[in-house]
Short mmCIF file of C-alpha atoms in Angstrom, two decimals:
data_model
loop_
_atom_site.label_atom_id
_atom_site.label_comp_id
_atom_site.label_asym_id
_atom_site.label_seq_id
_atom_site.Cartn_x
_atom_site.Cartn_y
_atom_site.Cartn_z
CA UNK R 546 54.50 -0.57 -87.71
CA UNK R 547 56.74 2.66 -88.19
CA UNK R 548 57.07 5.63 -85.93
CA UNK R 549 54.50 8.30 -86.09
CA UNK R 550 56.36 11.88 -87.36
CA UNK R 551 53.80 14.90 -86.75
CA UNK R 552 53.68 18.32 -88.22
CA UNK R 553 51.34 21.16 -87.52
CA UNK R 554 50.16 23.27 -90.98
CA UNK R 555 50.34 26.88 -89.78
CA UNK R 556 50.25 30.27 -90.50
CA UNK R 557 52.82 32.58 -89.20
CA UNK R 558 52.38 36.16 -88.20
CA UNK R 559 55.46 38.69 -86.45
CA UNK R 560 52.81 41.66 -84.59
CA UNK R 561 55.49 43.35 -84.28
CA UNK R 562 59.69 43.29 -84.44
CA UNK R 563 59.87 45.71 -81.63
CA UNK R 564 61.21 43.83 -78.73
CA UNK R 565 63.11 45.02 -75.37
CA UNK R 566 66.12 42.45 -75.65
CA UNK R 567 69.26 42.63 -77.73
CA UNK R 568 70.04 39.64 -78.43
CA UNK R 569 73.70 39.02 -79.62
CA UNK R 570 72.07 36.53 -82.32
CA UNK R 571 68.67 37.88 -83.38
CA UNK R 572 67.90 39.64 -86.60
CA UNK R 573 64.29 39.53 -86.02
CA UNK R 574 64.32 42.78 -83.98
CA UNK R 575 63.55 45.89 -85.99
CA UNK R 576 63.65 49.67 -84.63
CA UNK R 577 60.61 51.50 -83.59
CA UNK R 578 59.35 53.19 -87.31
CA UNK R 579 56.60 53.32 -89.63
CA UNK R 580 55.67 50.06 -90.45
CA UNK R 581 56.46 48.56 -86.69
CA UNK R 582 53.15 46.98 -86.31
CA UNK R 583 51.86 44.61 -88.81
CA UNK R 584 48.09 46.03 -90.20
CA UNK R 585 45.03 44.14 -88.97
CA UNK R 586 44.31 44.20 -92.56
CA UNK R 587 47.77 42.37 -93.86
CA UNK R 588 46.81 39.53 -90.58
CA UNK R 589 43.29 38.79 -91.78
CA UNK R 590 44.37 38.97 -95.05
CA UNK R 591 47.21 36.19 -94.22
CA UNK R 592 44.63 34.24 -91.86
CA UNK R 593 42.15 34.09 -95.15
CA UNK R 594 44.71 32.41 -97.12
CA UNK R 595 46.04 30.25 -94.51
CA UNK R 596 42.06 28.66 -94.00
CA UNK R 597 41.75 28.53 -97.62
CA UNK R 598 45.33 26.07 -97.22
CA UNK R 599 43.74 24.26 -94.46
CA UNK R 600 46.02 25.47 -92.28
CA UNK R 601 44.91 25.13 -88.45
CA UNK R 602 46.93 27.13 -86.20
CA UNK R 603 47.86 30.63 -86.50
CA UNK R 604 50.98 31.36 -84.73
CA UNK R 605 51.33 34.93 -83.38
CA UNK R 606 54.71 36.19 -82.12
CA UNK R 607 56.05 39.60 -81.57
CA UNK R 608 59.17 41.47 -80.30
CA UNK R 609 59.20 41.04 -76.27
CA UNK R 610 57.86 44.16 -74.09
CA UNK R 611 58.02 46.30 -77.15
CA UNK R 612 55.51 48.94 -74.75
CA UNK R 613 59.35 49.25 -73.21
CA UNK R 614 60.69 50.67 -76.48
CA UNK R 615 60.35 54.60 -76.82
CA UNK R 616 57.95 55.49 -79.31
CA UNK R 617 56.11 52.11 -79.97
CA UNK R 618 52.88 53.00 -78.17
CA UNK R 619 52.05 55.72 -80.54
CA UNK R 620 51.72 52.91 -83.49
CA UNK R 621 50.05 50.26 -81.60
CA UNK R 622 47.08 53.22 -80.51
CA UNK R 623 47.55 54.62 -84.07
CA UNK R 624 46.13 50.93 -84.90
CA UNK R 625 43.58 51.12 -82.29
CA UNK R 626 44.75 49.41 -79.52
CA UNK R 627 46.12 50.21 -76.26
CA UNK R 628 49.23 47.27 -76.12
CA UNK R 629 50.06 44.66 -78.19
CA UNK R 630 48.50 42.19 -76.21
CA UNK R 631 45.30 43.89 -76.62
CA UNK R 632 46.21 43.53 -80.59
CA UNK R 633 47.18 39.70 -79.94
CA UNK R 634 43.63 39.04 -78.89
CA UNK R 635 41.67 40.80 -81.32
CA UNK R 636 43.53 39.07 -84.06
CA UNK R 637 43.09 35.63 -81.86
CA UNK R 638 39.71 35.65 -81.73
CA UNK R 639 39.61 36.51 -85.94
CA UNK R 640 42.00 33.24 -86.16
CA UNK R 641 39.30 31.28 -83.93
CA UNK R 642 36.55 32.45 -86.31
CA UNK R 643 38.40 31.35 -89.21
CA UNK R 644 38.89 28.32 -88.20
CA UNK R 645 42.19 28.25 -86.76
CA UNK R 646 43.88 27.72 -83.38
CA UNK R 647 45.92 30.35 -81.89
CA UNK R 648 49.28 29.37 -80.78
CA UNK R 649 51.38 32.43 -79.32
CA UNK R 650 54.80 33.07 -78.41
CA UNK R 651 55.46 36.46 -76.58
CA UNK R 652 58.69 36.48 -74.48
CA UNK R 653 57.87 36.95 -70.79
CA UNK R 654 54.24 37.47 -69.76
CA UNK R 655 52.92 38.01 -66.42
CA UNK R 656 50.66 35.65 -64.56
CA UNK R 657 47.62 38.03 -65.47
CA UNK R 658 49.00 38.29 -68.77
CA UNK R 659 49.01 34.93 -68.94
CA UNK R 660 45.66 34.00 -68.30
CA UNK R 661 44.30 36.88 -70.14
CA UNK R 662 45.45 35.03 -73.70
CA UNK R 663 44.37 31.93 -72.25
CA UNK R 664 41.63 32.76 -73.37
CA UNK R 665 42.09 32.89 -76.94
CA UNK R 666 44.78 30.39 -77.12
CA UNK R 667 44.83 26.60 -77.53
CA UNK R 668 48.59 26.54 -76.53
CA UNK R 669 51.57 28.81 -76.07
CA UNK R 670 55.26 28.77 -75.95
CA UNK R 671 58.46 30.25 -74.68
CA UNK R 672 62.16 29.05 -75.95
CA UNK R 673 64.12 28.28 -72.68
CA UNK R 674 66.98 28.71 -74.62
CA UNK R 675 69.32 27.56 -71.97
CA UNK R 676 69.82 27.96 -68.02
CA UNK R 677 73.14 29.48 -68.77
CA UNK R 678 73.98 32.93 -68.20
CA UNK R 679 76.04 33.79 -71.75
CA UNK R 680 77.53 37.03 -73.62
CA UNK R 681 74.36 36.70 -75.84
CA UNK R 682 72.33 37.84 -73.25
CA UNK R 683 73.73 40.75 -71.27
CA UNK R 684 71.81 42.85 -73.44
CA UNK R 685 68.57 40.84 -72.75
CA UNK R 686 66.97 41.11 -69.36
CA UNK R 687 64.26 38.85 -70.20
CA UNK R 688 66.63 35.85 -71.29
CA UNK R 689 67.14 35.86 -67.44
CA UNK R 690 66.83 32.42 -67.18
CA UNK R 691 65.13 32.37 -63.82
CA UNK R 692 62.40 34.42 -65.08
CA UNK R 693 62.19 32.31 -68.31
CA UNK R 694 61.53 29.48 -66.27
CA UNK R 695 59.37 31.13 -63.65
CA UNK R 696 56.74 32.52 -66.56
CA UNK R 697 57.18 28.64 -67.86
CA UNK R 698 55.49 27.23 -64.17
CA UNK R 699 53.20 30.13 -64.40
CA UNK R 700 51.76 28.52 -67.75
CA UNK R 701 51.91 25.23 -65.34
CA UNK R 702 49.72 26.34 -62.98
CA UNK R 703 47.41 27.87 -65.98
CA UNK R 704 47.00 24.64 -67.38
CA UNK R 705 48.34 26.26 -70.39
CA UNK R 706 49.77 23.31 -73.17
CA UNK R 707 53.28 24.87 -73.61
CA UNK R 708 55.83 23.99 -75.78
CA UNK R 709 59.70 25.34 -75.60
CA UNK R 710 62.99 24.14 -76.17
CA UNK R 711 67.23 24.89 -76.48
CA UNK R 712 68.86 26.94 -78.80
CA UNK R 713 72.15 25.41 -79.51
CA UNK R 714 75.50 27.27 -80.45
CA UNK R 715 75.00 30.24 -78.72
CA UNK R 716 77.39 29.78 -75.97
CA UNK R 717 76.31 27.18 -74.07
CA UNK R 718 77.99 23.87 -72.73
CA UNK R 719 76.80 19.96 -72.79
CA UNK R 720 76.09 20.59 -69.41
CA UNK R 721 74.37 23.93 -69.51
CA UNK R 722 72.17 21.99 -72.16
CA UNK R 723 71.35 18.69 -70.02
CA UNK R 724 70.55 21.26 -66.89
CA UNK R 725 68.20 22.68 -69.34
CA UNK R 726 66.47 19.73 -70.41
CA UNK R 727 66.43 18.65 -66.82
CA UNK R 728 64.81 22.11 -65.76
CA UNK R 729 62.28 21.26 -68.56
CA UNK R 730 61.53 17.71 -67.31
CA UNK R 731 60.98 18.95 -63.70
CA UNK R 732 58.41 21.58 -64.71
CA UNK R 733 56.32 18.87 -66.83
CA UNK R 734 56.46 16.95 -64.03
CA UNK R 735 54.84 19.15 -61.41
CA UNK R 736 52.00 20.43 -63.87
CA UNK R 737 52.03 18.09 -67.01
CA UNK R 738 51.72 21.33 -69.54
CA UNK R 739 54.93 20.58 -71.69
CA UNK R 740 53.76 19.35 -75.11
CA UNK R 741 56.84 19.56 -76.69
CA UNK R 742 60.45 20.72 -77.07
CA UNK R 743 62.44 21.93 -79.69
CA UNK R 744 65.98 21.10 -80.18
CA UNK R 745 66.58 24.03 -82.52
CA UNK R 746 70.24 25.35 -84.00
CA UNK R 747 71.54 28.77 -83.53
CA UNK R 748 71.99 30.10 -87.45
CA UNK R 749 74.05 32.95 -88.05
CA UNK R 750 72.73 35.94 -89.15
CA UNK R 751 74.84 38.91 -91.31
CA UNK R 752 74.44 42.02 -89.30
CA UNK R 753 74.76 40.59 -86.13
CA UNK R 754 77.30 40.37 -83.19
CA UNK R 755 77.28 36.60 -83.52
CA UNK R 756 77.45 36.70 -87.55
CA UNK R 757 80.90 34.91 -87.18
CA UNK R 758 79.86 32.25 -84.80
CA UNK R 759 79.60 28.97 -86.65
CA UNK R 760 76.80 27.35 -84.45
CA UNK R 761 76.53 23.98 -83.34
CA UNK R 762 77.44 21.18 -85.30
CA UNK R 763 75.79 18.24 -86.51
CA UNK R 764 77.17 16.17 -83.56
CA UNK R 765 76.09 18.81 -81.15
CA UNK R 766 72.43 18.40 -82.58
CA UNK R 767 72.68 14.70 -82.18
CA UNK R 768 74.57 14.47 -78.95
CA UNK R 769 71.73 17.11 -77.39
CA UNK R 770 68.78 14.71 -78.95
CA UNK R 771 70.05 11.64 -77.32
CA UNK R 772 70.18 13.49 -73.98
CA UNK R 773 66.65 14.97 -74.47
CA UNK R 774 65.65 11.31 -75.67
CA UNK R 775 67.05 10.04 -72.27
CA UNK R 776 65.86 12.96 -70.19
CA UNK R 777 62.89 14.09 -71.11
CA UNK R 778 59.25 12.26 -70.01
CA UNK R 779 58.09 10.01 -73.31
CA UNK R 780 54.89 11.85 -73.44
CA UNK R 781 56.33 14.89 -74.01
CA UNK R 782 57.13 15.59 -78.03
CA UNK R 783 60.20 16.41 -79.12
CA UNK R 784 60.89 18.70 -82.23
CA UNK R 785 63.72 19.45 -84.83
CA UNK R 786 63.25 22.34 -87.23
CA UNK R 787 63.39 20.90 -91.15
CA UNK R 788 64.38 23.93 -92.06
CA UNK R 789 67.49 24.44 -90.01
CA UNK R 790 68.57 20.74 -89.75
CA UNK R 791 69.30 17.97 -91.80
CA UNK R 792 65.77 16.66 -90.07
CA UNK R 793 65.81 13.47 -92.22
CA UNK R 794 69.38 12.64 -90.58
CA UNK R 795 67.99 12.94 -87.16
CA UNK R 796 64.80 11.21 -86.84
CA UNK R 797 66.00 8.11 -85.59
CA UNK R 798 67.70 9.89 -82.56
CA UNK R 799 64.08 10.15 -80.79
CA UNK R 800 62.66 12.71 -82.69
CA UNK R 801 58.77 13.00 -83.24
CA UNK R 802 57.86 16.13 -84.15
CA UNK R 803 58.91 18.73 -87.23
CA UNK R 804 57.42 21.36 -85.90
CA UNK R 805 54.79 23.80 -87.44
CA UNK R 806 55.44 24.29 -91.53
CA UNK R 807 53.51 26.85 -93.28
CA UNK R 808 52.12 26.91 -96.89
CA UNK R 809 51.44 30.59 -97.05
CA UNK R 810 54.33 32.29 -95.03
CA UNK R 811 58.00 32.26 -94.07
CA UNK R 812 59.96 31.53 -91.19
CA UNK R 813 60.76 35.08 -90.05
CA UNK R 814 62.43 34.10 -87.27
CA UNK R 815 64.83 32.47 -90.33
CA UNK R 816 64.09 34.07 -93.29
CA UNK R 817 66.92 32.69 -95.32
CA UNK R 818 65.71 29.31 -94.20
CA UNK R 819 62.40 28.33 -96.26
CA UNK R 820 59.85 25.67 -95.04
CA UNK R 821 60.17 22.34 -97.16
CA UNK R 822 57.25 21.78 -98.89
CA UNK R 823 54.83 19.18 -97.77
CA UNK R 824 55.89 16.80 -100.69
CA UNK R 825 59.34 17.21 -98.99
CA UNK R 826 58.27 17.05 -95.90
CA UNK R 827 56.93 13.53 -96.86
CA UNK R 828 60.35 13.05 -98.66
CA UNK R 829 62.38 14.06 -95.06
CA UNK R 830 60.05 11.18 -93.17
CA UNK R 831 60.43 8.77 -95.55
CA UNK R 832 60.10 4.83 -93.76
CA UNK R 833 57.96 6.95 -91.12
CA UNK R 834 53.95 7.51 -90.66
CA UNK R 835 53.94 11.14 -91.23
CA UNK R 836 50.60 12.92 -89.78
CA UNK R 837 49.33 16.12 -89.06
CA UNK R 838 48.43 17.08 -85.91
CA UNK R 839 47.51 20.93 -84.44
CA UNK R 840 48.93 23.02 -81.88
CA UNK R 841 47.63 21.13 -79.22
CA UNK R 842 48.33 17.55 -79.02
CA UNK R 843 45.53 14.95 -78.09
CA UNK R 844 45.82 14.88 -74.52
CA UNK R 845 44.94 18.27 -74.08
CA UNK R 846 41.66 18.51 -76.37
CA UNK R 847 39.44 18.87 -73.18
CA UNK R 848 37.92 21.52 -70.62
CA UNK R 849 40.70 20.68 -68.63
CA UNK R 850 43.40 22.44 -70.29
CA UNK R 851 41.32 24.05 -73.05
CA UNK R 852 39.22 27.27 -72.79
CA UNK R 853 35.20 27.41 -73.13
CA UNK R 854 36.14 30.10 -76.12
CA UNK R 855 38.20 27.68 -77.64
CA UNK R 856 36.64 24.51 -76.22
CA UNK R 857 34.58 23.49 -79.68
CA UNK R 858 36.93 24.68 -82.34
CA UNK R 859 39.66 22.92 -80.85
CA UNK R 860 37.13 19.45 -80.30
CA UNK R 861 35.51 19.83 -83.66
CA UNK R 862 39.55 20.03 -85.14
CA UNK R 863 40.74 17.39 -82.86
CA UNK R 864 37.57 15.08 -84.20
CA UNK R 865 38.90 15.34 -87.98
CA UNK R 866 42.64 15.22 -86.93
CA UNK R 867 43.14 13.19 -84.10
CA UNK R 868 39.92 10.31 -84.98
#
């Protein structure tokens, strides 16, 4: 029988680019101006058209601490709400009665912050990155990663499904990258709430201090697979982007996830990197059982881990997906 290869359909909306780090890689941040915060009539809009693709999670991210950037909490009042997370839940709830399950990734939250979206989300995630302390980040206080991994056991404690992963090429060693799968492992093993883990390549960006940078190779990708393969628990997923990988290449290497692919918006993490469509998508798993699954895998459909807000959209969705 072959290996099962999962995908979630999604929808993909940036509240904001505003965000307190610098990273020496990133091209998602955007200066504090007209236009900073992205219209609750542009999200519902985009939420509309991602239930009328049968998409099921709606995956909310925005610029870390952008409250910290002078001049950003006049636009987030100016569209009627007093912080961004405020705005996160409004449109999470809107997702929920549409028929979709929030998934949200916000850079470092608080505890309280924390269990105030729990709320409102099925799942949530935070990018590791790596344990190492690189160039990348001096400009980055919350790519500490210390704190990266403290908010991650805070989402532990939560019983909050989580998903995070590496990003490769960004300065990093082999052994900075097996301390960071190992830092992953250890968490999932004191509170079970890793879902999955991407193994995601750095891509360089024009405009940026690391435009030059070539990123990690193909061999890099493989040899850090293998390691996660070997490392990581076998109930916890892991992920390579099809749109930054040769993800067809890789599969055999213990991959089982391709992450969240959207039919109605782009990657604007990676905007020069479009989403295969699902024909290709089918094309990229070829000899494999390719299924869709939501932003919460299986084991976590219950009032364990799952809100009572959320509790019978996610079992109703989990029904029709999961059988």
């Amino acid at each position: 029988m072959p290996r099962t290869i999962t995908f979630s359909r999604n929808v993909f909306l940036p509240l904001t680019n505003v965000c307190a780090n610098a990273c020496g890689y990133c091209s998602f941040k955007a200066p504090v101006a007209d236009g900073c915060v992205m219209p609750a009539s542009e999200v519902l809009a985009t939420l509309r058209r991602g239930a009328a693709f049968g998409c099921t999670e709606a995956l909310f991210t925005f610029g870390e601490r952008p409250e910290n950037e002078p001049g950003f909490r006049r636009y987030i009042e100016a569209a009627g709400y007093p912080d961004i997370l405020s705005y996160c839940e409004a449109m999470s709830r809107a997702a929920i009665d549409l028929g979709m399950l929030p998934h949200t990734n916000a850079g470092i939250l608080t505890y309280e912050e924390l269990e105030r979206l729990r709320h409102v989300n099925a799942s949530m995630g935070l990018m590791l990155e790596t344990t190492a302390e690189i160039p990348a980040h001096r400009h980055s206080p919350g790519k500490d990663p210390g704190v990266r991994l403290e908010m991650m056991a805070d989402a532990g404690k939560l019983k909050i499904p989580f998903t995070t992963g590496l990003l490769l090429g960004i300065g990093e060693t082999a052994a900075d990258r097996e301390e960071s799968l190992a830092a992953i492992r250890d968490l999932h093993k004191r509170y079970g709430h890793i879902q999955e883990v991407i193994i995601q390549n750095f891509c360089p960006k024009e405009g940026t201090e690391m435009a030059g940078v070539p990123g990690a190779s193909q061999e890099v990708i493989r040899e850090t697979l293998r390691l996660a393969a070997g490392i990581l628990p076998k109930d916890v997923s892991i992920q390579i982007p099809p749109n930054l990988a040769d993800a067809g290449g890789l599969l055999s290497l213990g991959v089982t996830d391709l992450g969240g692919v959207s039919p109605v918006t782009i990657d604007y993490i990676n905007p020069e990197h479009p989403w295969p469509a699902l024909d290709v998508l089918a094309e990229i798993a070829a000899g494999y059982d390719l299924r869709e699954r939501l932003c919460i895998y299986p084991q976590y459909c219950n009032p364990e881990w799952v809100s009572p807000e959320l509790l019978p959209l996610a079992e109703r969705l989990a029904k029709r997906t999961y059988g």
